[in-house]
């Protein structure tokens, strides 16, 4: 019963702290001040196996970590280890919330951890998930990771990395994915000639036309980058 009560409490707090409005932001701070971060850690450390409460626990962590100073405290308290482990969960909801939490935590730290880099193949695999929420979460986490040069190198080594990210630009196949994040990932590796060739081969130029019309952040810069390469003969026209 105690475990069920904790799961319900975590889920309630996650719902209360979801959002970006002023009232919701205040609730995040109040939850943190009330010891919610410590409660999440205690729950994660006491979990045996892939419990249902993991998803709301990581969801609450993600919500609170949207505040930089809370994220810094979470990183220093080893929450990243729990998040990385959860990416291997058999439950899509747990993987999704863990990836979202990783995106927030990597915005403030974990830039030089080898084990964080080991999450990149798993996140690329998640880009092929059936649930659009899981694909979106993986794209957000990858966008945060490839902001660091060391993780960009690891991403570029993955055979399916570019192709899977480009597919998220397709509005028909990835409706519901925030295109800003796959665009951000592609921009981060666009200085690589090989990566640009892979983007074009995967159909990025065609998908970008719709994103340009929608004025998606970064779309014009990426389109210009790919367009220059084509004009310079770096890769074939498509």
PDB file of N, CA and C in Angstrom, residues 138-184:
ATOM      1  N   UNK A 138      13.157  11.604 -26.977  1.00  0.00           N
ATOM      2  CA  UNK A 138      14.506  11.213 -27.396  1.00  0.00           C
ATOM      3  C   UNK A 138      15.179  12.340 -28.177  1.00  0.00           C
ATOM      4  N   UNK A 139      14.412  13.014 -29.032  1.00  0.00           N
ATOM      5  CA  UNK A 139      14.970  14.135 -29.807  1.00  0.00           C
ATOM      6  C   UNK A 139      15.396  15.271 -28.892  1.00  0.00           C
ATOM      7  N   UNK A 140      14.607  15.547 -27.873  1.00  0.00           N
ATOM      8  CA  UNK A 140      14.962  16.603 -26.916  1.00  0.00           C
ATOM      9  C   UNK A 140      16.251  16.261 -26.175  1.00  0.00           C
ATOM     10  N   UNK A 141      16.366  15.010 -25.753  1.00  0.00           N
ATOM     11  CA  UNK A 141      17.570  14.595 -25.039  1.00  0.00           C
ATOM     12  C   UNK A 141      18.799  14.665 -25.941  1.00  0.00           C
ATOM     13  N   UNK A 142      18.658  14.207 -27.170  1.00  0.00           N
ATOM     14  CA  UNK A 142      19.783  14.260 -28.105  1.00  0.00           C
ATOM     15  C   UNK A 142      20.197  15.693 -28.405  1.00  0.00           C
ATOM     16  N   UNK A 143      19.220  16.585 -28.532  1.00  0.00           N
ATOM     17  CA  UNK A 143      19.529  17.988 -28.800  1.00  0.00           C
ATOM     18  C   UNK A 143      20.350  18.581 -27.661  1.00  0.00           C
ATOM     19  N   UNK A 144      20.015  18.195 -26.431  1.00  0.00           N
ATOM     20  CA  UNK A 144      20.774  18.687 -25.279  1.00  0.00           C
ATOM     21  C   UNK A 144      22.176  18.092 -25.259  1.00  0.00           C
ATOM     22  N   UNK A 145      22.293  16.825 -25.610  1.00  0.00           N
ATOM     23  CA  UNK A 145      23.588  16.156 -25.559  1.00  0.00           C
ATOM     24  C   UNK A 145      24.551  16.655 -26.631  1.00  0.00           C
ATOM     25  N   UNK A 146      24.081  16.775 -27.865  1.00  0.00           N
ATOM     26  CA  UNK A 146      25.001  17.130 -28.954  1.00  0.00           C
ATOM     27  C   UNK A 146      25.432  18.590 -28.906  1.00  0.00           C
ATOM     28  N   UNK A 147      24.925  19.336 -27.932  1.00  0.00           N
ATOM     29  CA  UNK A 147      25.447  20.684 -27.724  1.00  0.00           C
ATOM     30  C   UNK A 147      26.902  20.623 -27.268  1.00  0.00           C
ATOM     31  N   UNK A 148      27.327  19.469 -26.754  1.00  0.00           N
ATOM     32  CA  UNK A 148      28.716  19.256 -26.330  1.00  0.00           C
ATOM     33  C   UNK A 148      29.467  18.505 -27.421  1.00  0.00           C
ATOM     34  N   UNK A 149      30.661  18.963 -27.765  1.00  0.00           N
ATOM     35  CA  UNK A 149      31.402  18.404 -28.893  1.00  0.00           C
ATOM     36  C   UNK A 149      31.707  16.921 -28.724  1.00  0.00           C
ATOM     37  N   UNK A 150      31.986  16.490 -27.506  1.00  0.00           N
ATOM     38  CA  UNK A 150      32.304  15.083 -27.284  1.00  0.00           C
ATOM     39  C   UNK A 150      31.145  14.173 -27.633  1.00  0.00           C
ATOM     40  N   UNK A 151      29.949  14.605 -27.292  1.00  0.00           N
ATOM     41  CA  UNK A 151      28.765  13.803 -27.604  1.00  0.00           C
ATOM     42  C   UNK A 151      28.407  13.882 -29.087  1.00  0.00           C
ATOM     43  N   UNK A 152      28.747  14.989 -29.739  1.00  0.00           N
ATOM     44  CA  UNK A 152      28.538  15.080 -31.192  1.00  0.00           C
ATOM     45  C   UNK A 152      29.343  14.002 -31.905  1.00  0.00           C
ATOM     46  N   UNK A 153      30.571  13.805 -31.466  1.00  0.00           N
ATOM     47  CA  UNK A 153      31.422  12.789 -32.086  1.00  0.00           C
ATOM     48  C   UNK A 153      30.805  11.407 -31.941  1.00  0.00           C
ATOM     49  N   UNK A 154      30.241  11.126 -30.763  1.00  0.00           N
ATOM     50  CA  UNK A 154      29.615   9.825 -30.544  1.00  0.00           C
ATOM     51  C   UNK A 154      28.368   9.667 -31.405  1.00  0.00           C
ATOM     52  N   UNK A 155      27.598  10.740 -31.521  1.00  0.00           N
ATOM     53  CA  UNK A 155      26.381  10.694 -32.334  1.00  0.00           C
ATOM     54  C   UNK A 155      26.725  10.407 -33.795  1.00  0.00           C
ATOM     55  N   UNK A 156      27.749  11.060 -34.302  1.00  0.00           N
ATOM     56  CA  UNK A 156      28.121  10.908 -35.710  1.00  0.00           C
ATOM     57  C   UNK A 156      28.593   9.498 -36.039  1.00  0.00           C
ATOM     58  N   UNK A 157      29.007   8.753 -35.041  1.00  0.00           N
ATOM     59  CA  UNK A 157      29.471   7.388 -35.270  1.00  0.00           C
ATOM     60  C   UNK A 157      28.313   6.399 -35.421  1.00  0.00           C
ATOM     61  N   UNK A 158      27.115   6.816 -35.010  1.00  0.00           N
ATOM     62  CA  UNK A 158      25.969   5.913 -35.050  1.00  0.00           C
ATOM     63  C   UNK A 158      25.361   5.856 -36.452  1.00  0.00           C
ATOM     64  N   UNK A 159      25.268   4.674 -36.984  1.00  0.00           N
ATOM     65  CA  UNK A 159      24.827   4.482 -38.369  1.00  0.00           C
ATOM     66  C   UNK A 159      23.429   5.042 -38.626  1.00  0.00           C
ATOM     67  N   UNK A 160      22.510   4.865 -37.683  1.00  0.00           N
ATOM     68  CA  UNK A 160      21.122   5.279 -37.890  1.00  0.00           C
ATOM     69  C   UNK A 160      20.844   6.673 -37.351  1.00  0.00           C
ATOM     70  N   UNK A 161      21.824   7.341 -36.776  1.00  0.00           N
ATOM     71  CA  UNK A 161      21.580   8.616 -36.127  1.00  0.00           C
ATOM     72  C   UNK A 161      20.949   9.668 -37.026  1.00  0.00           C
ATOM     73  N   UNK A 162      21.629  10.030 -38.092  1.00  0.00           N
ATOM     74  CA  UNK A 162      21.146  11.079 -38.992  1.00  0.00           C
ATOM     75  C   UNK A 162      19.812  10.696 -39.618  1.00  0.00           C
ATOM     76  N   UNK A 163      19.704   9.467 -40.106  1.00  0.00           N
ATOM     77  CA  UNK A 163      18.484   9.025 -40.784  1.00  0.00           C
ATOM     78  C   UNK A 163      17.283   9.113 -39.848  1.00  0.00           C
ATOM     79  N   UNK A 164      17.438   8.617 -38.624  1.00  0.00           N
ATOM     80  CA  UNK A 164      16.317   8.630 -37.689  1.00  0.00           C
ATOM     81  C   UNK A 164      15.895  10.048 -37.311  1.00  0.00           C
ATOM     82  N   UNK A 165      16.871  10.940 -37.173  1.00  0.00           N
ATOM     83  CA  UNK A 165      16.537  12.323 -36.837  1.00  0.00           C
ATOM     84  C   UNK A 165      15.836  13.006 -38.014  1.00  0.00           C
ATOM     85  N   UNK A 166      16.325  12.799 -39.207  1.00  0.00           N
ATOM     86  CA  UNK A 166      15.705  13.408 -40.392  1.00  0.00           C
ATOM     87  C   UNK A 166      14.251  12.964 -40.525  1.00  0.00           C
ATOM     88  N   UNK A 167      13.962  11.711 -40.218  1.00  0.00           N
ATOM     89  CA  UNK A 167      12.593  11.215 -40.325  1.00  0.00           C
ATOM     90  C   UNK A 167      11.636  11.980 -39.419  1.00  0.00           C
ATOM     91  N   UNK A 168      12.151  12.575 -38.363  1.00  0.00           N
ATOM     92  CA  UNK A 168      11.302  13.357 -37.459  1.00  0.00           C
ATOM     93  C   UNK A 168      10.906  14.699 -38.073  1.00  0.00           C
ATOM     94  N   UNK A 169      11.522  15.065 -39.181  1.00  0.00           N
ATOM     95  CA  UNK A 169      11.149  16.298 -39.875  1.00  0.00           C
ATOM     96  C   UNK A 169       9.942  16.081 -40.787  1.00  0.00           C
ATOM     97  N   UNK A 170       9.604  14.836 -41.018  1.00  0.00           N
ATOM     98  CA  UNK A 170       8.480  14.491 -41.892  1.00  0.00           C
ATOM     99  C   UNK A 170       7.174  14.710 -41.135  1.00  0.00           C
ATOM    100  N   UNK A 171       6.383  15.722 -41.501  1.00  0.00           N
ATOM    101  CA  UNK A 171       5.156  16.017 -40.752  1.00  0.00           C
ATOM    102  C   UNK A 171       4.131  14.890 -40.805  1.00  0.00           C
ATOM    103  N   UNK A 172       4.195  14.080 -41.840  1.00  0.00           N
ATOM    104  CA  UNK A 172       3.249  12.976 -41.948  1.00  0.00           C
ATOM    105  C   UNK A 172       3.578  11.830 -41.013  1.00  0.00           C
ATOM    106  N   UNK A 173       4.867  11.543 -40.865  1.00  0.00           N
ATOM    107  CA  UNK A 173       5.292  10.406 -40.054  1.00  0.00           C
ATOM    108  C   UNK A 173       5.565  10.783 -38.602  1.00  0.00           C
ATOM    109  N   UNK A 174       5.795  12.058 -38.340  1.00  0.00           N
ATOM    110  CA  UNK A 174       6.187  12.470 -36.983  1.00  0.00           C
ATOM    111  C   UNK A 174       5.309  13.595 -36.453  1.00  0.00           C
ATOM    112  N   UNK A 175       4.032  13.540 -36.759  1.00  0.00           N
ATOM    113  CA  UNK A 175       3.116  14.564 -36.263  1.00  0.00           C
ATOM    114  C   UNK A 175       3.090  14.537 -34.727  1.00  0.00           C
ATOM    115  N   UNK A 176       3.304  15.685 -34.126  1.00  0.00           N
ATOM    116  CA  UNK A 176       3.347  15.748 -32.665  1.00  0.00           C
ATOM    117  C   UNK A 176       4.748  15.911 -32.113  1.00  0.00           C
ATOM    118  N   UNK A 177       5.769  15.676 -32.947  1.00  0.00           N
ATOM    119  CA  UNK A 177       7.154  15.900 -32.532  1.00  0.00           C
ATOM    120  C   UNK A 177       7.483  17.379 -32.734  1.00  0.00           C
ATOM    121  N   UNK A 178       8.062  18.013 -31.742  1.00  0.00           N
ATOM    122  CA  UNK A 178       8.476  19.408 -31.864  1.00  0.00           C
ATOM    123  C   UNK A 178       9.709  19.465 -32.764  1.00  0.00           C
ATOM    124  N   UNK A 179       9.540  19.967 -33.963  1.00  0.00           N
ATOM    125  CA  UNK A 179      10.598  19.917 -34.981  1.00  0.00           C
ATOM    126  C   UNK A 179      11.830  20.722 -34.607  1.00  0.00           C
ATOM    127  N   UNK A 180      11.712  21.623 -33.651  1.00  0.00           N
ATOM    128  CA  UNK A 180      12.880  22.420 -33.259  1.00  0.00           C
ATOM    129  C   UNK A 180      14.024  21.532 -32.780  1.00  0.00           C
ATOM    130  N   UNK A 181      13.689  20.416 -32.151  1.00  0.00           N
ATOM    131  CA  UNK A 181      14.740  19.589 -31.550  1.00  0.00           C
ATOM    132  C   UNK A 181      15.481  18.727 -32.566  1.00  0.00           C
ATOM    133  N   UNK A 182      14.795  18.034 -33.476  1.00  0.00           N
ATOM    134  CA  UNK A 182      15.568  17.360 -34.519  1.00  0.00           C
ATOM    135  C   UNK A 182      16.364  18.337 -35.380  1.00  0.00           C
ATOM    136  N   UNK A 183      15.815  19.524 -35.646  1.00  0.00           N
ATOM    137  CA  UNK A 183      16.559  20.536 -36.400  1.00  0.00           C
ATOM    138  C   UNK A 183      17.822  20.919 -35.633  1.00  0.00           C
ATOM    139  N   UNK A 184      17.695  21.076 -34.320  1.00  0.00           N
ATOM    140  CA  UNK A 184      18.838  21.439 -33.487  1.00  0.00           C
ATOM    141  C   UNK A 184      19.919  20.359 -33.535  1.00  0.00           C
TER     142      UNK A 184
END
